[in-house]
Short mmCIF file of C-alpha atoms in Angstrom, two decimals:
data_model
loop_
_atom_site.label_atom_id
_atom_site.label_comp_id
_atom_site.label_asym_id
_atom_site.label_seq_id
_atom_site.Cartn_x
_atom_site.Cartn_y
_atom_site.Cartn_z
CA GLN A 1 -9.95 25.56 -6.23
CA PHE A 2 -9.60 24.20 -1.72
CA PRO A 3 -10.61 26.98 0.45
CA HIS A 4 -7.86 26.19 3.78
CA THR A 5 -4.74 24.81 3.78
CA ALA A 6 -3.09 23.19 6.79
CA LEU A 7 0.08 21.60 7.11
CA SER A 8 1.70 19.11 9.29
CA LYS A 9 5.05 18.64 11.11
CA THR A 10 5.87 15.25 10.66
CA TYR A 11 9.85 14.92 10.86
CA ASN A 12 11.66 11.56 12.10
CA THR A 13 12.77 11.35 15.41
CA ASP A 14 16.56 10.37 14.35
CA SER A 15 17.16 12.51 11.13
CA GLN A 16 17.90 15.54 9.36
CA THR A 17 16.27 14.17 6.17
CA PRO A 18 12.94 12.41 7.22
CA ASP A 19 11.75 9.00 4.94
CA SER A 20 8.28 7.55 4.04
CA ALA A 21 8.24 5.25 7.04
CA GLY A 22 8.45 7.74 9.72
CA THR A 23 6.63 10.30 8.38
CA MET A 24 3.67 7.84 7.19
CA SER A 25 4.06 6.11 10.85
CA ALA A 26 3.52 10.01 12.06
CA ILE A 27 0.43 10.64 10.03
CA ALA A 28 -1.29 7.63 11.54
CA THR A 29 -0.60 6.97 14.04
CA GLY A 30 -0.53 10.76 15.77
CA VAL A 31 3.16 9.87 17.24
CA LYS A 32 6.32 10.50 15.76
CA THR A 33 9.11 8.42 15.05
CA ARG A 34 12.54 7.24 13.92
CA ALA A 35 13.65 6.73 10.48
CA GLY A 36 12.85 3.41 8.27
CA VAL A 37 10.32 2.06 10.91
CA LEU A 38 6.56 1.59 10.65
CA SER A 39 3.87 2.20 13.07
CA ILE A 40 5.90 1.40 16.16
CA GLY A 41 7.18 3.94 19.17
CA GLN A 42 10.23 5.57 18.71
CA GLY A 43 12.13 3.84 21.36
CA ALA A 44 11.91 0.54 19.03
CA LYS A 45 15.18 1.25 17.21
CA ARG A 46 15.00 0.18 13.53
CA MET A 47 15.92 -3.96 12.44
CA ASP A 48 15.52 -4.07 16.34
CA CYS A 49 12.47 -6.64 16.05
CA THR A 50 12.42 -7.36 19.98
CA ALA A 51 12.12 -4.03 20.97
CA ALA A 52 9.54 -3.12 17.65
CA LEU A 53 6.41 -5.61 18.85
CA ALA A 54 6.93 -4.51 22.09
CA THR A 55 6.36 -0.84 21.40
CA PRO A 56 3.65 -0.82 18.37
CA MET A 57 1.12 2.29 17.61
CA LEU A 58 -2.81 1.47 16.50
CA THR A 59 -3.40 3.39 14.04
CA LEU A 60 -6.13 5.36 12.61
CA TRP A 61 -6.73 2.20 9.82
CA GLU A 62 -7.16 -0.14 12.31
CA LEU A 63 -8.82 2.16 14.82
CA ALA A 64 -11.72 2.67 12.04
CA SER A 65 -11.76 -1.24 11.08
CA THR A 66 -12.52 -2.27 15.25
CA ALA A 67 -15.49 0.41 14.93
CA GLY A 68 -16.71 -1.21 12.02
CA MET A 69 -15.55 1.47 9.60
CA ALA A 70 -14.19 0.14 6.14
CA THR A 71 -10.72 1.23 5.12
CA GLY A 72 -8.95 1.19 2.17
CA VAL A 73 -6.09 1.81 0.23
CA VAL A 74 -4.87 3.38 -3.14
CA THR A 75 -1.08 3.34 -4.30
CA THR A 76 0.36 3.82 -7.66
CA THR A 77 3.81 1.52 -5.51
CA ARG A 78 3.61 -1.69 -4.11
CA VAL A 79 1.46 -1.68 -1.92
CA THR A 80 3.96 -3.10 1.08
CA HIS A 81 6.08 0.14 0.59
CA ALA A 82 6.31 2.19 3.58
CA THR A 83 3.26 5.29 3.02
CA PRO A 84 0.30 2.09 2.57
CA GLY A 85 2.26 -0.45 4.91
CA ALA A 86 2.00 1.66 7.41
CA THR A 87 -1.41 1.63 7.71
CA PHE A 88 -1.62 -2.19 8.63
CA ALA A 89 1.55 -3.40 9.54
CA HIS A 90 4.13 -2.93 12.14
CA THR A 91 8.04 -2.88 11.34
CA PRO A 92 11.35 -1.73 12.49
CA GLU A 93 12.31 -1.80 9.39
CA ARG A 94 11.09 -0.61 5.78
CA ASN A 95 12.46 -3.19 3.57
CA TRP A 96 9.94 -6.53 4.85
CA GLU A 97 8.14 -5.93 2.41
CA ASN A 98 8.06 -10.03 1.60
CA ASP A 99 9.16 -13.22 3.91
CA THR A 100 13.01 -13.21 2.24
CA GLU A 101 13.93 -9.69 3.12
CA LEU A 102 13.37 -11.35 6.63
CA THR A 103 16.79 -11.43 8.85
CA ASP A 104 16.98 -14.50 10.85
CA ALA A 105 17.59 -12.96 13.96
CA ALA A 106 13.84 -11.27 13.66
CA ARG A 107 12.06 -14.55 12.52
CA GLU A 108 13.62 -16.24 15.46
CA ALA A 109 12.67 -12.55 17.20
CA GLY A 110 8.50 -13.78 15.53
CA CYS A 111 8.20 -10.11 13.50
CA ILE A 112 6.93 -11.01 9.96
CA ASP A 113 6.56 -9.64 6.63
CA ILE A 114 4.58 -6.07 5.46
CA ALA A 115 2.58 -8.65 3.41
CA ARG A 116 1.83 -10.96 5.50
CA GLN A 117 -0.11 -8.32 8.21
CA LEU A 118 -1.73 -6.36 6.10
CA VAL A 119 -3.01 -9.76 4.60
CA ASP A 120 -3.51 -11.65 8.59
CA THR A 121 -3.96 -8.21 10.16
CA ARG A 122 -6.15 -9.03 14.15
CA PHE A 123 -8.61 -5.57 13.35
CA ALA A 124 -11.84 -6.93 12.01
CA GLY A 125 -11.58 -7.51 8.62
CA GLY A 126 -8.41 -5.90 8.16
CA PHE A 127 -8.94 -3.40 4.31
CA ASP A 128 -11.92 -3.80 2.30
CA VAL A 129 -9.99 -2.00 -0.27
CA LEU A 130 -6.59 -3.07 -1.28
CA MET A 131 -5.63 -1.51 -4.65
CA GLY A 132 -1.48 -0.60 -6.27
CA GLY A 133 1.61 -2.52 -7.26
CA GLY A 134 3.33 -5.13 -5.61
CA ARG A 135 2.37 -8.59 -6.57
CA LYS A 136 5.51 -10.75 -6.27
CA ASN A 137 5.17 -9.84 -2.13
CA PHE A 138 1.92 -11.89 -2.24
CA MET A 139 2.59 -14.82 -4.13
CA PRO A 140 4.95 -17.85 -3.24
CA VAL A 141 8.91 -18.47 -5.86
CA SER A 142 6.71 -21.26 -7.01
CA GLN A 143 3.78 -19.12 -8.33
CA ARG A 144 4.33 -17.75 -11.74
CA ASP A 145 2.62 -14.07 -12.36
CA PRO A 146 0.55 -13.82 -14.53
CA GLU A 147 1.01 -11.04 -16.80
CA TYR A 148 5.19 -11.82 -16.93
CA ASP A 149 6.23 -15.44 -18.36
CA ASP A 150 9.69 -14.37 -16.86
CA LYS A 151 8.70 -13.19 -13.41
CA VAL A 152 7.61 -15.76 -10.11
CA GLY A 153 6.73 -14.52 -6.22
CA LEU A 154 9.15 -13.85 -4.23
CA ARG A 155 8.12 -15.33 -1.10
CA LEU A 156 10.17 -18.67 0.39
CA ASP A 157 8.03 -19.38 3.09
CA GLY A 158 5.54 -21.04 0.73
CA ARG A 159 2.64 -18.72 1.40
CA ASP A 160 -0.10 -17.62 -1.65
CA LEU A 161 -1.47 -14.50 -0.02
CA VAL A 162 -3.69 -13.79 -2.37
CA ALA A 163 -5.35 -17.26 -0.99
CA GLU A 164 -5.01 -16.38 1.87
CA TRP A 165 -7.27 -13.18 1.44
CA ARG A 166 -10.16 -14.77 -0.15
CA GLN A 167 -9.61 -17.05 2.65
CA HIS A 168 -10.54 -14.36 5.09
CA HIS A 169 -12.60 -12.25 2.78
CA PRO A 170 -15.23 -15.48 1.07
CA GLY A 171 -16.36 -13.27 -2.07
CA GLY A 172 -13.70 -11.03 -1.79
CA VAL A 173 -12.43 -10.50 -5.69
CA TYR A 174 -8.74 -10.28 -6.59
CA ALA A 175 -8.04 -8.49 -9.42
CA TRP A 176 -4.57 -7.71 -11.85
CA ASN A 177 -5.48 -5.80 -15.08
CA SER A 178 -8.20 -2.74 -15.50
CA ALA A 179 -10.45 -5.51 -17.27
CA GLN A 180 -11.20 -7.71 -13.72
CA LEU A 181 -11.03 -4.54 -12.37
CA ASP A 182 -14.32 -2.78 -14.27
CA ALA A 183 -16.05 -6.49 -13.58
CA ALA A 184 -15.47 -6.41 -10.42
CA ALA A 185 -18.54 -6.79 -8.56
CA VAL A 186 -18.08 -3.46 -5.90
CA ASP A 187 -20.46 -4.71 -3.24
CA ARG A 188 -17.40 -7.11 -2.10
CA PRO A 189 -14.03 -6.84 -0.67
CA LEU A 190 -11.31 -5.85 -3.35
CA LEU A 191 -7.68 -6.68 -3.78
CA ALA A 192 -6.38 -5.11 -6.69
CA LEU A 193 -2.11 -6.02 -6.63
CA PHE A 194 -1.90 -4.39 -10.50
CA GLU A 195 2.52 -4.89 -11.21
CA PRO A 196 5.00 -6.88 -9.31
CA ASP A 197 6.70 -4.22 -8.22
CA HIS A 198 5.48 -0.42 -8.70
CA MET A 199 2.58 0.07 -10.96
CA GLN A 200 3.57 2.00 -14.33
CA TYR A 201 4.66 5.75 -14.09
CA GLU A 202 1.48 7.30 -15.49
CA HIS A 203 3.18 8.04 -19.12
CA ASP A 204 3.74 5.05 -19.89
CA ARG A 205 0.91 3.73 -18.11
CA PRO A 206 -0.79 3.09 -22.48
CA ARG A 207 1.62 0.42 -23.12
CA ASP A 208 1.83 -2.01 -21.09
CA PRO A 209 0.21 -5.54 -21.91
CA ALA A 210 -2.22 -5.89 -19.06
CA GLY A 211 -4.34 -2.36 -18.61
CA GLU A 212 -3.55 -0.18 -16.01
CA PRO A 213 -6.36 2.01 -14.32
CA THR A 214 -5.31 5.34 -13.17
CA LEU A 215 -5.48 6.79 -9.79
CA ALA A 216 -8.67 8.55 -10.38
CA GLU A 217 -9.97 5.53 -11.84
CA MET A 218 -8.51 3.86 -8.81
CA THR A 219 -9.63 6.36 -6.60
CA ARG A 220 -13.11 6.51 -7.31
CA ALA A 221 -13.56 2.69 -7.70
CA ALA A 222 -12.75 2.44 -3.84
CA ILE A 223 -15.04 5.24 -2.71
CA THR A 224 -17.47 3.27 -4.34
CA ARG A 225 -17.20 0.51 -2.36
CA LEU A 226 -16.02 2.32 0.86
CA SER A 227 -18.76 4.22 0.67
CA ARG A 228 -20.77 1.10 0.91
CA ASN A 229 -20.41 1.43 4.46
CA GLY A 230 -23.34 3.34 7.02
CA ASN A 231 -20.40 3.74 9.51
CA GLY A 232 -18.67 5.59 6.86
CA PHE A 233 -15.08 4.92 5.99
CA VAL A 234 -10.65 5.84 5.91
CA LEU A 235 -9.04 5.92 2.66
CA LEU A 236 -5.67 5.79 1.52
CA VAL A 237 -5.21 7.61 -1.65
CA GLU A 238 -0.71 7.80 -2.01
CA GLY A 239 0.71 9.21 -5.51
CA GLY A 240 3.75 7.64 -4.74
CA ARG A 241 5.95 7.41 -8.54
CA ILE A 242 5.54 11.83 -8.48
CA ASP A 243 8.68 10.65 -5.52
CA HIS A 244 10.17 7.36 -7.28
CA ALA A 245 10.32 10.35 -10.62
CA HIS A 246 12.34 12.76 -8.96
CA HIS A 247 14.72 10.00 -7.44
CA TYR A 248 15.59 9.34 -11.19
CA GLY A 249 15.86 13.69 -11.78
CA ASN A 250 12.66 12.85 -14.30
CA ALA A 251 11.33 16.68 -14.47
CA TYR A 252 8.47 15.40 -16.35
CA ARG A 253 7.21 12.27 -15.04
CA ALA A 254 7.17 13.79 -11.55
CA LEU A 255 5.26 17.02 -13.19
CA ASP A 256 3.25 14.03 -15.02
CA GLU A 257 2.05 11.88 -11.81
CA THR A 258 1.58 15.54 -10.39
CA VAL A 259 -1.25 15.81 -12.30
CA ALA A 260 -2.19 12.40 -12.05
CA MET A 261 -2.44 12.67 -8.51
CA SER A 262 -4.53 16.34 -8.91
CA ASP A 263 -7.34 14.19 -10.95
CA ALA A 264 -7.62 11.97 -8.05
CA VAL A 265 -8.51 14.17 -5.62
CA ARG A 266 -11.48 15.66 -8.09
CA ALA A 267 -12.60 12.48 -8.23
CA ALA A 268 -12.74 11.93 -4.12
CA LEU A 269 -14.12 15.32 -4.59
CA ALA A 270 -16.81 14.33 -6.52
CA ALA A 271 -17.13 10.87 -5.56
CA THR A 272 -18.03 12.30 -1.71
CA SER A 273 -20.41 15.20 -0.16
CA ALA A 274 -19.21 18.64 1.15
CA ASP A 275 -21.34 18.01 4.48
#
């Protein structure tokens, strides 16, 4: 129903078939780069921490946050995954989602994982709204998952990044299920991590024991909060599990996830003004 269609070239500089890390980096920074890296220049090779630290590319979300705008990320993947990660993280390896994934050489060179970068960003307060999956990357191994008794966090550095985010955002709300999201104040920063890993497929979501919101519901919740900022906002909404269903050759879920994405676009249109 949109009156116009725009095509954007986001190819990787070193790969015939691009990946979502390099391509989202192109969207976030305006600079095309290598496959597997997040928001760094193409001069740094994948997994080269020292070169990556020397070539960070400023992102739209960092610019917006610095300018006093509200910023948000909504995804059905882990929030540390390639597409959401490129908004505030800079790394030569998309898989460094928590500290256990870092190589010894990367640690010694000063690189930190994507989850920690999302929480510790130096650009204003970072994101005002972050919703998706992947809470295991924010939890230490000593902490048991609130939803699944047989799961624990993955961090070996002992850091509870949810607690650290709360320290950075006094009064901020953390939610891990639909009921908590529904009860969350709309005038406070929001961190919502609904699964240890990726969120459920839309087809499987009704069977989730704790309850997960739809992508459209998360979109509405994000815009309700971000639109309170008089300077405007920048919001990423990703239907990331469309891709995953294609990886598994699951046509039904790929199409079902695409319908959920369409519902989210409709929700965003209804929540915003064409002016």
